[in-house]
Short mmCIF file of C-alpha atoms in Angstrom, two decimals:
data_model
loop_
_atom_site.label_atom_id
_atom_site.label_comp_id
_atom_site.label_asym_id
_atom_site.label_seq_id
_atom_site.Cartn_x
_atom_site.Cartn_y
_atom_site.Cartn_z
CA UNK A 1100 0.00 0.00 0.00
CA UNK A 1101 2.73 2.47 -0.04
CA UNK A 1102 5.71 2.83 -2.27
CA UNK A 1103 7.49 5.29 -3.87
CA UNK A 1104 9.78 5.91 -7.24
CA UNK A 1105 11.56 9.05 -6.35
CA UNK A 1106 9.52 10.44 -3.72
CA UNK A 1107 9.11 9.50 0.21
CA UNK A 1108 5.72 10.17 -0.24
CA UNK A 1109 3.38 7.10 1.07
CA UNK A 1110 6.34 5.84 3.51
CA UNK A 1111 4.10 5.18 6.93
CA UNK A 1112 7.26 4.41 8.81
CA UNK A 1113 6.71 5.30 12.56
CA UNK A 1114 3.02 5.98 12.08
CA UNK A 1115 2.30 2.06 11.26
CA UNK A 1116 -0.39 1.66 14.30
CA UNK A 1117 -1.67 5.29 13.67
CA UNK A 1118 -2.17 3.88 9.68
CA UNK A 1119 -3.85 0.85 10.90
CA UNK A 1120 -6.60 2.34 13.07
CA UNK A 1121 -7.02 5.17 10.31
CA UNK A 1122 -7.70 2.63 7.50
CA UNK A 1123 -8.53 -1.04 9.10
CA UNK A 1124 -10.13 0.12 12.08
CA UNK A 1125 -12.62 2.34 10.24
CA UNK A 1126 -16.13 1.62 8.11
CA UNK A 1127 -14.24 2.33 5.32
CA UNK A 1128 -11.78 -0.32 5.63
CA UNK A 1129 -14.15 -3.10 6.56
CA UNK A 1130 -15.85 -2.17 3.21
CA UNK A 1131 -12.44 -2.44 1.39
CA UNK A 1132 -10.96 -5.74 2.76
CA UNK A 1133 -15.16 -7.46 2.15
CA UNK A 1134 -15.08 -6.02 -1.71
CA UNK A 1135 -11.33 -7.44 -1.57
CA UNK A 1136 -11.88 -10.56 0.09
CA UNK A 1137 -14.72 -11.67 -2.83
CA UNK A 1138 -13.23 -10.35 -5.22
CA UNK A 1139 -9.78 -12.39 -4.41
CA UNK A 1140 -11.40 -15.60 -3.41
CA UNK A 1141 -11.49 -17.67 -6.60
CA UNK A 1142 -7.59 -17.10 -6.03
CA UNK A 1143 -7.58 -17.62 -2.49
CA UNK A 1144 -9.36 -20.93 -2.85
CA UNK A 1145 -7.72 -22.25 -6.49
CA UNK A 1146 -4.50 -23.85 -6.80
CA UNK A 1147 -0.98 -23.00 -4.95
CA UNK A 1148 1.10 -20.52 -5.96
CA UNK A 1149 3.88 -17.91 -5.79
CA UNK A 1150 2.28 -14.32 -4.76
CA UNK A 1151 3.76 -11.06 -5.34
CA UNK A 1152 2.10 -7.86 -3.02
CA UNK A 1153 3.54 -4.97 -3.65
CA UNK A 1154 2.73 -2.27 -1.02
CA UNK A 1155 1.54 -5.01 1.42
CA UNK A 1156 1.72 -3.12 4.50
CA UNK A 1157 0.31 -5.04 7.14
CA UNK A 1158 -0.16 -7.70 5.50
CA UNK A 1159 -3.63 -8.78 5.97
CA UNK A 1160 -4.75 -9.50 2.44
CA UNK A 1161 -2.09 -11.51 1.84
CA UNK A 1162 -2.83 -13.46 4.77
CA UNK A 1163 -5.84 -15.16 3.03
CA UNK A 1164 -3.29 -16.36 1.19
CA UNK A 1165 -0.90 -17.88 3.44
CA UNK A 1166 -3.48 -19.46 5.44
CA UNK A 1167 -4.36 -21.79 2.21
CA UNK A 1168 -0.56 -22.83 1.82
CA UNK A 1169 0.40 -20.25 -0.83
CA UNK A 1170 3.86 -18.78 -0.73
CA UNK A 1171 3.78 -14.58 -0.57
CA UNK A 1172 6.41 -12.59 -0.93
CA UNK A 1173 5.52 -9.70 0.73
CA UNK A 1174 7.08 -6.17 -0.31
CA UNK A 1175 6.44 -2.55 1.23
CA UNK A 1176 9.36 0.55 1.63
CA UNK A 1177 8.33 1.10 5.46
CA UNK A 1178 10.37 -1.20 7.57
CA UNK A 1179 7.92 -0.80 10.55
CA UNK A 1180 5.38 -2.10 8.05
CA UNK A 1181 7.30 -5.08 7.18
CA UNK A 1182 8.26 -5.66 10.38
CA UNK A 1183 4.62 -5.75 11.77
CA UNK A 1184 3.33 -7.81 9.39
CA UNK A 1185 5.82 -10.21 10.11
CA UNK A 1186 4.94 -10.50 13.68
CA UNK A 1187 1.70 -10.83 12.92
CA UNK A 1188 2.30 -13.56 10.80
CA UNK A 1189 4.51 -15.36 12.87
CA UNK A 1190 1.34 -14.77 15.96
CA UNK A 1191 -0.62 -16.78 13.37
CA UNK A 1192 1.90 -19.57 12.14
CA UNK A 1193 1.93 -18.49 8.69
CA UNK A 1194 5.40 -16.98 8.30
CA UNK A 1195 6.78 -20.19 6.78
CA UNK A 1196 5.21 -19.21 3.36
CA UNK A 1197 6.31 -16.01 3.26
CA UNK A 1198 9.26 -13.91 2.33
CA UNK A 1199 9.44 -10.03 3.41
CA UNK A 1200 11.64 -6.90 1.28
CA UNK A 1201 11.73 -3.67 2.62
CA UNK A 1202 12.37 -2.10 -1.23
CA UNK A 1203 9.88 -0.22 -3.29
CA UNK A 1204 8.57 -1.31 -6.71
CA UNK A 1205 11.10 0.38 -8.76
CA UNK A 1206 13.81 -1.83 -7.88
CA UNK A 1207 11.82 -5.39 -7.13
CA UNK A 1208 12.75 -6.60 -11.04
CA UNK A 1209 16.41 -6.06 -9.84
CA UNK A 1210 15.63 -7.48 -6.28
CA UNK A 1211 13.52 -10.57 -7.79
CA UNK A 1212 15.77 -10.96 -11.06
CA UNK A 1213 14.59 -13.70 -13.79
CA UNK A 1214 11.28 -14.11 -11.78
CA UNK A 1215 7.97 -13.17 -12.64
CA UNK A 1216 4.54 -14.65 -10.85
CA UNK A 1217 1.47 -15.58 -11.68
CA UNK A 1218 -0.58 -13.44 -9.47
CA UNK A 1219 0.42 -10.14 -8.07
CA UNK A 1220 -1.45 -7.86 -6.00
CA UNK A 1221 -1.03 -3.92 -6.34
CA UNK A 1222 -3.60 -2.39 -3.93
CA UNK A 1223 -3.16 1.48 -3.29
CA UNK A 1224 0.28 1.85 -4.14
CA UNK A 1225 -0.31 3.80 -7.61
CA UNK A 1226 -1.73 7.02 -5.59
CA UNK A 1227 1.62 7.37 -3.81
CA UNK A 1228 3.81 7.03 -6.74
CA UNK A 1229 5.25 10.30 -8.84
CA UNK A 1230 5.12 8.42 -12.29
CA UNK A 1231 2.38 5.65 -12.41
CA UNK A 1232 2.55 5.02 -16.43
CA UNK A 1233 6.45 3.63 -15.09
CA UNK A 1234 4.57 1.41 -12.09
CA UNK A 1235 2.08 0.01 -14.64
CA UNK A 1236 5.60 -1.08 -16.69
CA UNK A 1237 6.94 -2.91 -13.95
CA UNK A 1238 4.01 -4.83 -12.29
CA UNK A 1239 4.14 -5.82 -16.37
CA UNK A 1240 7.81 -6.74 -16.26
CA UNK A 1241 6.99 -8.89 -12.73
CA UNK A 1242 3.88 -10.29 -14.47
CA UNK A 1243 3.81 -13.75 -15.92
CA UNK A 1244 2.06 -14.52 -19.18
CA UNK A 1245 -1.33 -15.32 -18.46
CA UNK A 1246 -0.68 -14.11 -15.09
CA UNK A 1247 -2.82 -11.96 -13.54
CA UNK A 1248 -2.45 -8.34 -11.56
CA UNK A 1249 -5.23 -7.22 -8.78
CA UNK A 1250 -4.73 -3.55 -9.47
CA UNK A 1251 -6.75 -0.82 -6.83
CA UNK A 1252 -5.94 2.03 -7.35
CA UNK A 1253 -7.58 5.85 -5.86
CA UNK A 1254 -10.06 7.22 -8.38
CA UNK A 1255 -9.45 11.09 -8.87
CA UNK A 1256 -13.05 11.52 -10.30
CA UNK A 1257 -14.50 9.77 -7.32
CA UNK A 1258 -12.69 11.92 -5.03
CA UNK A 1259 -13.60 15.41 -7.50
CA UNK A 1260 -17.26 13.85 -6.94
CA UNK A 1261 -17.02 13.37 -3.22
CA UNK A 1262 -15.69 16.86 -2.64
CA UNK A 1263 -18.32 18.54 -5.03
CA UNK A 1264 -21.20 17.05 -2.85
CA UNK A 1265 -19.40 18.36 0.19
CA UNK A 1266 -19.06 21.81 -1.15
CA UNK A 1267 -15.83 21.80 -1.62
CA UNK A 1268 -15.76 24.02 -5.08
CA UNK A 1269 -12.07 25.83 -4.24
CA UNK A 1270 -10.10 22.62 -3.30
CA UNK A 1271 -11.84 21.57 -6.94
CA UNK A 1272 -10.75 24.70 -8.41
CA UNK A 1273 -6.80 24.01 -7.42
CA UNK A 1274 -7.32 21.13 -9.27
CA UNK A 1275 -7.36 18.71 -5.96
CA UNK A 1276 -4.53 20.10 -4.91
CA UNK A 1277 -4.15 20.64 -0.86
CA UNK A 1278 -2.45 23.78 0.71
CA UNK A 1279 -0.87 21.43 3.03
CA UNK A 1280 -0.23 17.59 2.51
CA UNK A 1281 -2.06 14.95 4.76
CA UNK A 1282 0.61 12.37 5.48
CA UNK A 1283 -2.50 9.38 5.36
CA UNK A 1284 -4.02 11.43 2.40
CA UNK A 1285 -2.72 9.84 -1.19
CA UNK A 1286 -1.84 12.73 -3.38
CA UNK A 1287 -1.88 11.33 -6.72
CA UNK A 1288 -5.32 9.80 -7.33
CA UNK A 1289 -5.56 8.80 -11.45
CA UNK A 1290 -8.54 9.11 -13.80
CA UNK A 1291 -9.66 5.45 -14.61
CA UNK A 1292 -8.83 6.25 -18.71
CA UNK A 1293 -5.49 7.46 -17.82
CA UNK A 1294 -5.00 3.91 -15.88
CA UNK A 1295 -6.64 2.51 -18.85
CA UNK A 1296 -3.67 3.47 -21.35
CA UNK A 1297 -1.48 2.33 -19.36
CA UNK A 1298 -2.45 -0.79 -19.00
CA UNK A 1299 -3.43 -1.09 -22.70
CA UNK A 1300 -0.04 0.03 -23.66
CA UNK A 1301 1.65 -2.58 -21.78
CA UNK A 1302 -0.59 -5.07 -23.89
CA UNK A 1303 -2.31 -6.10 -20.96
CA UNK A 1304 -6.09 -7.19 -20.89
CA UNK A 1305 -8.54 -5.96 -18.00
CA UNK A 1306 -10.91 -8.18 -17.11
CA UNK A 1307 -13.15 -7.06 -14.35
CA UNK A 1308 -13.81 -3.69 -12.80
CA UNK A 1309 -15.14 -2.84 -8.87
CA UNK A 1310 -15.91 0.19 -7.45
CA UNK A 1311 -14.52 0.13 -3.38
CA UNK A 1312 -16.65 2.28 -1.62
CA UNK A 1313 -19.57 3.45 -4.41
CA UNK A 1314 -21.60 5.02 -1.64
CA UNK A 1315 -19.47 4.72 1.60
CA UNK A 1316 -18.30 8.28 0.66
CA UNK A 1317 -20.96 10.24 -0.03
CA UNK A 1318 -22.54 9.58 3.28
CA UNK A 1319 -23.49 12.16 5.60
CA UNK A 1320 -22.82 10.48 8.72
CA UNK A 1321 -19.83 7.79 7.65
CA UNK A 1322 -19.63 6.42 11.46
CA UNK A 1323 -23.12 4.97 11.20
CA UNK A 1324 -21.85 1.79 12.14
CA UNK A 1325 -25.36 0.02 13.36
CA UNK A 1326 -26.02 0.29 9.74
CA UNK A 1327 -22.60 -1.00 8.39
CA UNK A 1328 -24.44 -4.37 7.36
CA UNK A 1329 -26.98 -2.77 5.42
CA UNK A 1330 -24.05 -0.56 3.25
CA UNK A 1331 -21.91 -3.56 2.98
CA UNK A 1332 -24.68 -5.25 1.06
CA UNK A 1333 -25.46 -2.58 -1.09
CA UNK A 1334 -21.78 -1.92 -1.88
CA UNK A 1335 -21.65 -5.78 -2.81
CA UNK A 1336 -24.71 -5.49 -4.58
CA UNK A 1337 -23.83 -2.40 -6.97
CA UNK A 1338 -20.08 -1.79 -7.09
CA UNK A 1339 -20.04 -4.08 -11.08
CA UNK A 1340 -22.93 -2.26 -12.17
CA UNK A 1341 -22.52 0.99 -14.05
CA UNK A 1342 -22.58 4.21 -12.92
CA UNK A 1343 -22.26 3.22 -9.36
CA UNK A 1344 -18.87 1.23 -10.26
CA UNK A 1345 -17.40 4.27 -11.99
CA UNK A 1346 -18.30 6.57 -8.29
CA UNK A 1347 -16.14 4.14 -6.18
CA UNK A 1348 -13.03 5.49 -4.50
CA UNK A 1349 -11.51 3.29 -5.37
CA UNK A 1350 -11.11 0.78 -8.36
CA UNK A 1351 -10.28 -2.39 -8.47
CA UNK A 1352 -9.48 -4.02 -11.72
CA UNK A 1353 -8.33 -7.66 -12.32
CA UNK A 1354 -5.93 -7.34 -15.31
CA UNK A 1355 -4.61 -10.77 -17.16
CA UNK A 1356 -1.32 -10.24 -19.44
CA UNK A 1357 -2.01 -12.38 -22.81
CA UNK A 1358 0.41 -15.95 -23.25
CA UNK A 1359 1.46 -14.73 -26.29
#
């Protein structure tokens, strides 16, 4: 979840438990890791493999993994991250599977050379990242053929949308950009058709889109949590169905690269 090119930007070091409440301990992360958790599960449940997740952070998607005998290699730039994770894992038994680099995404084809995996996972790392067109090239160059890459990435027109309904027209006006920067705040969110080049240019094939969070975010009162069943079902229920995909926060995309 947070890596870098040339910038420190999306490094959580020494804020690791302050991250983990802020995302995981919210509504908003319940909804992500439920959308993720379906979304992953023909993976989860299919036959053994190698996984790549880049950004991993704390490590508890790839823990689905692990706990059904995969192998993970699990990659993120802050060492506290790492480092957590691997506790955690080791709480639960699972660190035999697993392999943990502190290194960010621009250097794992030189860290992992000659190797490339079947499945990778790539959840909000692009947002953090100065150049994204280069990140797409490397999750390509890590990528097996007929591999596939669980891409989710933070949707700039979801977050324009969000902050129209909220009345924010001059943040809108300065383009999204902030006065001052929010360390937990990703700075580069992309336009889905800008992602979609990308990915197109790299001669890779998307096939599946999900919104994360298509309504979450345009709630008045987000901390509603006696109702948190209720959302969860209609996020589950709408996030594939157009326009309500398009207004997630997120997107997740499931992207194969061709054999050939």
């Amino acid at each position: 979840m947070k890596q870098k090119n040339n910038s420190s930007r999306g490094d959580f070091s020494g804020i690791s438990k302050k991250f983990a409440r802020s995302i995981y301990g919210s509504s908003k992360g319940r909804l992500r890791m439920a959308v993720l958790k379906r979304e992953l599960e023909p993976f989860v449940e299919g036959q053994k493999r190698t996984v790549l997740d880049v950004g991993a952070g704390l490590g508890q998607v790839n823990e689905w993994f692990l706990t059904r005998g995969h192998h993970v290699i699990h990659t993120d730039i802050s060492a506290d991250m790492v480092n957590e994770a691997q506790q955690r894992h080791q709480q639960l038994g699972l660190q035999r599977n697993a392999q943990y680099l502190i290194t960010p995404l621009s250097e794992l084809p030189e860290q992992l050379p000659e190797q490339q995996f079947s499945l990778i996972l790539c959840h909000a790392v692009l947002e953090w990242l100065e150049d994204g067109e280069t990140a797409i090239n490397q999750l390509n160059r890590l990528l097996k053929p007929g591999g596939y890459l669980s891409l989710m990435f933070y949707n700039r027109n979801a977050k324009l949308m969000a902050n129209a309904i909220y009345g924010n027209f001059d943040y809108i006006a300065r383009d999204l950009n902030v006065k001052k920067t929010v360390r937990l705040s990703p700075q580069t969110p992309h336009e889905p058709r800008q992602v979609e080049r990308w990915i197109d240019a790299n001669g890779l094939k998307i096939i599946d889109k999900t919104g994360v969070r298509c309504f979450h975010d345009y709630l008045r009162n987000k901390d509603d949590q006696q109702r948190f069943d209720e959302l969860l079902e209609l996020e589950l229920n709408y996030n594939k169905q157009s326009p309500f995909r398009e207004l997630g926060r997120y997107q997740h995309w499931l992207i194969q690269k061709p054999t050939t």
